[in-house]
PDB file of C-alpha atoms in Angstrom:
ATOM      1  CA  PRO S  95     156.254 113.153 -19.854  1.00 43.00           C
ATOM      2  CA  SER S  96     154.347 112.477 -16.655  1.00 48.00           C
ATOM      3  CA  GLU S  97     156.018 111.949 -13.355  1.00 53.00           C
ATOM      4  CA  ILE S  98     154.917 110.979  -9.879  1.00 52.00           C
ATOM      5  CA  ILE S  99     154.906 114.132  -7.781  1.00 61.00           C
ATOM      6  CA  ALA S 100     152.713 113.237  -4.791  1.00 68.00           C
ATOM      7  CA  THR S 101     153.282 110.591  -2.152  1.00 81.00           C
ATOM      8  CA  PRO S 102     151.268 107.386  -2.687  1.00 84.00           C
ATOM      9  CA  VAL S 103     148.671 106.548  -0.056  1.00 91.00           C
ATOM     10  CA  TYR S 104     148.063 102.953   1.027  1.00 91.00           C
ATOM     11  CA  TYR S 105     144.530 101.952   2.120  1.00 91.00           C
ATOM     12  CA  ASN S 106     142.929  98.469   2.252  1.00 92.00           C
ATOM     13  CA  ASP S 107     145.717  96.758   0.231  1.00 92.00           C
ATOM     14  CA  ARG S 108     145.549  99.449  -2.418  1.00 95.00           C
ATOM     15  CA  ALA S 109     147.893 102.229  -3.456  1.00 94.00           C
ATOM     16  CA  TYR S 110     146.484 105.539  -4.678  1.00 95.00           C
ATOM     17  CA  ILE S 111     148.936 107.456  -6.851  1.00 91.00           C
ATOM     18  CA  ALA S 112     148.472 110.809  -8.610  1.00 90.00           C
ATOM     19  CA  ILE S 113     150.667 111.817 -11.541  1.00 84.00           C
ATOM     20  CA  GLY S 114     151.220 114.944 -13.601  1.00 76.00           C
ATOM     21  CA  GLN S 115     154.043 117.183 -14.727  1.00 71.00           C
ATOM     22  CA  ASP S 116     155.606 119.800 -12.500  1.00 72.00           C
ATOM     23  CA  PRO S 117     152.975 122.528 -11.963  1.00 74.00           C
ATOM     24  CA  GLU S 118     155.456 125.188 -13.037  1.00 76.00           C
ATOM     25  CA  HIS S 119     154.407 124.116 -16.538  1.00 75.00           C
ATOM     26  CA  GLY S 120     150.916 125.523 -15.734  1.00 76.00           C
ATOM     27  CA  ASP S 121     147.619 123.704 -15.871  1.00 81.00           C
ATOM     28  CA  GLY S 122     147.513 120.362 -17.572  1.00 82.00           C
ATOM     29  CA  VAL S 123     146.269 116.825 -17.444  1.00 86.00           C
ATOM     30  CA  GLY S 124     146.853 114.476 -14.558  1.00 90.00           C
ATOM     31  CA  GLN S 125     145.702 111.043 -13.560  1.00 92.00           C
ATOM     32  CA  LEU S 126     144.853 109.262 -10.351  1.00 95.00           C
ATOM     33  CA  SER S 127     145.378 105.505 -10.240  1.00 94.00           C
ATOM     34  CA  CYS S 128     144.297 102.846  -7.799  1.00 96.00           C
ATOM     35  CA  ILE S 129     146.440  99.690  -7.717  1.00 94.00           C
ATOM     36  CA  ASP S 130     145.836  96.496  -5.737  1.00 94.00           C
ATOM     37  CA  ILE S 131     149.200  95.914  -4.067  1.00 91.00           C
ATOM     38  CA  SER S 132     148.309  92.367  -2.985  1.00 91.00           C
ATOM     39  CA  LYS S 133     148.741  91.171  -6.605  1.00 89.00           C
ATOM     40  CA  GLU S 134     151.962  89.710  -8.001  1.00 86.00           C
ATOM     41  CA  GLY S 135     153.840  90.108 -11.256  1.00 84.00           C
ATOM     42  CA  ASP S 136     153.570  93.273 -13.331  1.00 84.00           C
ATOM     43  CA  ILE S 137     151.599  95.195 -10.742  1.00 81.00           C
ATOM     44  CA  THR S 138     150.700  97.953 -13.220  1.00 74.00           C
ATOM     45  CA  LYS S 139     148.726  95.401 -15.251  1.00 77.00           C
ATOM     46  CA  GLU S 140     147.744  92.715 -12.753  1.00 84.00           C
ATOM     47  CA  GLY S 141     146.962  95.154  -9.964  1.00 91.00           C
ATOM     48  CA  ALA S 142     145.197  97.958 -11.853  1.00 92.00           C
ATOM     49  CA  VAL S 143     141.820  98.586 -10.196  1.00 96.00           C
ATOM     50  CA  TRP S 144     140.773 101.927 -11.690  1.00 97.00           C
ATOM     51  CA  THR S 145     142.083 105.201 -13.085  1.00 96.00           C
ATOM     52  CA  TYR S 146     140.498 108.640 -12.893  1.00 97.00           C
ATOM     53  CA  GLN S 147     141.452 111.094 -15.606  1.00 95.00           C
ATOM     54  CA  GLY S 148     139.110 113.852 -14.424  1.00 96.00           C
ATOM     55  CA  VAL S 149     141.808 115.324 -12.200  1.00 96.00           C
ATOM     56  CA  GLY S 150     144.206 117.893 -13.574  1.00 93.00           C
ATOM     57  CA  ARG S 151     147.863 118.298 -12.776  1.00 91.00           C
ATOM     58  CA  THR S 152     148.449 117.719  -9.062  1.00 91.00           C
ATOM     59  CA  ILE S 153     151.205 117.609  -6.497  1.00 88.00           C
ATOM     60  CA  SER S 154     148.763 116.656  -3.744  1.00 91.00           C
ATOM     61  CA  THR S 155     148.499 113.454  -1.771  1.00 93.00           C
ATOM     62  CA  VAL S 156     145.015 111.970  -1.471  1.00 96.00           C
ATOM     63  CA  SER S 157     143.049 111.820   1.770  1.00 97.00           C
ATOM     64  CA  ILE S 158     140.767 108.836   2.398  1.00 97.00           C
ATOM     65  CA  ALA S 159     138.058 108.570   5.054  1.00 97.00           C
ATOM     66  CA  ASP S 160     134.926 106.412   5.248  1.00 96.00           C
ATOM     67  CA  GLY S 161     135.533 104.984   1.773  1.00 97.00           C
ATOM     68  CA  LEU S 162     135.736 108.434   0.184  1.00 98.00           C
ATOM     69  CA  LEU S 163     138.848 109.800  -1.475  1.00 98.00           C
ATOM     70  CA  TYR S 164     139.633 113.517  -1.683  1.00 98.00           C
ATOM     71  CA  ILE S 165     142.297 115.027  -3.907  1.00 97.00           C
ATOM     72  CA  ALA S 166     143.213 118.602  -4.782  1.00 96.00           C
ATOM     73  CA  GLU S 167     144.558 119.629  -8.144  1.00 95.00           C
ATOM     74  CA  TYR S 168     146.894 122.498  -8.941  1.00 94.00           C
ATOM     75  CA  ALA S 169     144.187 124.419 -10.850  1.00 94.00           C
ATOM     76  CA  GLY S 170     142.268 124.824  -7.570  1.00 97.00           C
ATOM     77  CA  LYS S 171     139.723 122.035  -7.691  1.00 97.00           C
ATOM     78  CA  ILE S 172     138.947 119.481  -4.991  1.00 98.00           C
ATOM     79  CA  HIS S 173     137.590 116.116  -6.111  1.00 98.00           C
ATOM     80  CA  CYS S 174     135.646 113.559  -4.053  1.00 98.00           C
ATOM     81  CA  LEU S 175     135.565 109.991  -5.371  1.00 98.00           C
ATOM     82  CA  ASN S 176     134.519 106.557  -4.246  1.00 98.00           C
ATOM     83  CA  ALA S 177     137.821 105.005  -3.085  1.00 98.00           C
ATOM     84  CA  ASP S 178     136.760 101.512  -4.231  1.00 97.00           C
ATOM     85  CA  THR S 179     135.481 102.358  -7.709  1.00 98.00           C
ATOM     86  CA  GLY S 180     136.974 105.739  -8.641  1.00 98.00           C
ATOM     87  CA  VAL S 181     133.517 107.085  -9.445  1.00 98.00           C
ATOM     88  CA  PRO S 182     133.415 110.837  -8.774  1.00 98.00           C
ATOM     89  CA  TYR S 183     130.782 112.317  -6.466  1.00 98.00           C
ATOM     90  CA  TRP S 184     131.601 116.011  -6.722  1.00 98.00           C
ATOM     91  CA  ILE S 185     134.175 118.668  -7.653  1.00 98.00           C
ATOM     92  CA  TYR S 186     134.577 122.002  -5.871  1.00 98.00           C
ATOM     93  CA  ASP S 187     136.564 124.913  -7.349  1.00 98.00           C
ATOM     94  CA  THR S 188     138.465 127.103  -4.846  1.00 98.00           C
ATOM     95  CA  GLN S 189     139.318 129.592  -7.636  1.00 97.00           C
ATOM     96  CA  SER S 190     143.065 129.585  -6.848  1.00 97.00           C
ATOM     97  CA  ARG S 191     146.119 127.319  -7.163  1.00 96.00           C
ATOM     98  CA  ILE S 192     146.464 124.491  -4.646  1.00 96.00           C
ATOM     99  CA  TRP S 193     150.007 123.408  -3.705  1.00 94.00           C
ATOM    100  CA  GLY S 194     149.162 121.340  -0.605  1.00 95.00           C
ATOM    101  CA  SER S 195     147.002 118.326   0.077  1.00 96.00           C
ATOM    102  CA  THR S 196     143.558 117.885   1.526  1.00 98.00           C
ATOM    103  CA  LEU S 197     143.062 117.031   5.183  1.00 98.00           C
ATOM    104  CA  VAL S 198     140.010 115.130   6.412  1.00 97.00           C
ATOM    105  CA  SER S 199     139.334 115.600  10.114  1.00 96.00           C
ATOM    106  CA  ALA S 200     136.134 115.563  12.187  1.00 91.00           C
ATOM    107  CA  ASP S 201     133.871 115.150   9.120  1.00 96.00           C
ATOM    108  CA  ARG S 202     135.468 118.141   7.401  1.00 97.00           C
ATOM    109  CA  VAL S 203     137.730 118.507   4.371  1.00 98.00           C
ATOM    110  CA  TYR S 204     140.320 121.297   4.665  1.00 98.00           C
ATOM    111  CA  VAL S 205     142.619 122.680   1.981  1.00 98.00           C
ATOM    112  CA  GLY S 206     144.520 125.939   1.558  1.00 98.00           C
ATOM    113  CA  ASN S 207     145.258 127.794  -1.651  1.00 98.00           C
ATOM    114  CA  GLU S 208     147.577 130.386  -3.124  1.00 97.00           C
ATOM    115  CA  ASP S 209     145.081 133.215  -2.417  1.00 98.00           C
ATOM    116  CA  GLY S 210     145.447 132.445   1.292  1.00 98.00           C
ATOM    117  CA  ASP S 211     142.002 130.881   1.602  1.00 98.00           C
ATOM    118  CA  LEU S 212     141.418 127.836   3.771  1.00 98.00           C
ATOM    119  CA  THR S 213     138.376 126.111   2.287  1.00 98.00           C
ATOM    120  CA  ILE S 214     136.290 123.935   4.603  1.00 98.00           C
ATOM    121  CA  LEU S 215     133.840 121.443   3.113  1.00 98.00           C
ATOM    122  CA  LYS S 216     131.705 118.762   4.738  1.00 98.00           C
ATOM    123  CA  ALA S 217     133.156 115.317   4.149  1.00 98.00           C
ATOM    124  CA  GLY S 218     130.650 113.125   2.351  1.00 98.00           C
ATOM    125  CA  LYS S 219     129.127 112.061  -0.955  1.00 98.00           C
ATOM    126  CA  ALA S 220     127.196 115.314  -1.305  1.00 98.00           C
ATOM    127  CA  MET S 221     129.249 118.482  -1.764  1.00 98.00           C
ATOM    128  CA  GLN S 222     128.547 120.935   1.032  1.00 98.00           C
ATOM    129  CA  PHE S 223     130.478 124.185   1.446  1.00 98.00           C
ATOM    130  CA  ILE S 224     131.004 125.171   5.095  1.00 98.00           C
ATOM    131  CA  ASN S 225     133.345 128.151   5.147  1.00 98.00           C
ATOM    132  CA  LYS S 226     136.307 129.927   3.618  1.00 98.00           C
ATOM    133  CA  ILE S 227     138.797 131.702   5.887  1.00 97.00           C
ATOM    134  CA  ASN S 228     141.399 134.058   4.453  1.00 97.00           C
ATOM    135  CA  PHE S 229     144.842 134.085   6.104  1.00 97.00           C
ATOM    136  CA  ASN S 230     146.157 137.147   4.184  1.00 96.00           C
ATOM    137  CA  ALA S 231     149.092 135.198   2.735  1.00 98.00           C
ATOM    138  CA  PRO S 232     149.414 132.179   0.433  1.00 98.00           C
ATOM    139  CA  ILE S 233     148.949 128.726   1.961  1.00 98.00           C
ATOM    140  CA  TYR S 234     151.383 126.409   0.186  1.00 96.00           C
ATOM    141  CA  SER S 235     151.406 123.554   2.703  1.00 96.00           C
ATOM    142  CA  SER S 236     148.798 121.076   3.886  1.00 97.00           C
ATOM    143  CA  PRO S 237     146.792 121.742   7.041  1.00 97.00           C
ATOM    144  CA  ILE S 238     147.437 119.337   9.931  1.00 97.00           C
ATOM    145  CA  ALA S 239     145.215 118.327  12.846  1.00 95.00           C
ATOM    146  CA  ALA S 240     146.615 117.043  16.153  1.00 94.00           C
ATOM    147  CA  ASN S 241     145.268 116.884  19.688  1.00 92.00           C
ATOM    148  CA  GLY S 242     142.143 118.902  18.894  1.00 92.00           C
ATOM    149  CA  THR S 243     144.073 121.676  17.149  1.00 95.00           C
ATOM    150  CA  LEU S 244     144.129 122.570  13.454  1.00 96.00           C
ATOM    151  CA  TYR S 245     147.488 123.904  12.253  1.00 97.00           C
ATOM    152  CA  VAL S 246     147.630 126.076   9.141  1.00 98.00           C
ATOM    153  CA  ALA S 247     150.916 127.476   7.858  1.00 97.00           C
ATOM    154  CA  SER S 248     150.656 130.490   5.593  1.00 97.00           C
ATOM    155  CA  GLN S 249     153.641 132.011   3.841  1.00 96.00           C
ATOM    156  CA  SER S 250     153.972 134.369   6.822  1.00 95.00           C
ATOM    157  CA  TYR S 251     152.694 132.659   9.978  1.00 96.00           C
ATOM    158  CA  LEU S 252     151.785 129.373  11.609  1.00 96.00           C
ATOM    159  CA  PHE S 253     148.259 129.387  13.012  1.00 96.00           C
ATOM    160  CA  ALA S 254     146.990 126.984  15.691  1.00 95.00           C
ATOM    161  CA  ILE S 255     143.200 126.874  15.787  1.00 94.00           C
ATOM    162  CA  GLY S 256     141.455 125.060  18.599  1.00 91.00           C
ATOM    163  CA  GLU S 257     139.106 125.440  21.495  1.00 77.00           C
ATOM    164  CA  SER S 258     140.421 127.715  24.196  1.00 69.00           C
ATOM    165  CA  SER S 259     140.696 126.471  27.758  1.00 61.00           C
ATOM    166  CA  PRO S 260     138.610 128.234  30.425  1.00 58.00           C
TER     167      PRO S 260
END
């Protein structure tokens, strides 16, 4: 049976919800759904906008910026879709398990993986790899940006990455 693992995201009167079994079961199918929450009645029928079955099992919460939706799946892939239609633009494989969620900040998509790699992609309809930084320990949480600083928690340390003051 499927279960909701990730936190729904609300954007423009829509809820974006990813489902899949607990990743301890290994790789498997998942589904991402977009529901119009302004509808009434049986919201699963009346409010269904689109579903995307190209995503595998996930425990990640989606990120949405500039009408583009980004979601990571447990098998290590990052998907970029049109948030209005669910049409996929690209998929990038990080080659390792992803336990956290994507972060979109300053036109970049960030996500860590179990190999300790922080993958950085350009946000946009065309997939563009920017960099991969290894933190020498698994990254199980989601990166966070605040006040010009990117925070990345590995299994061993918390890193704060930002511009240094003169």
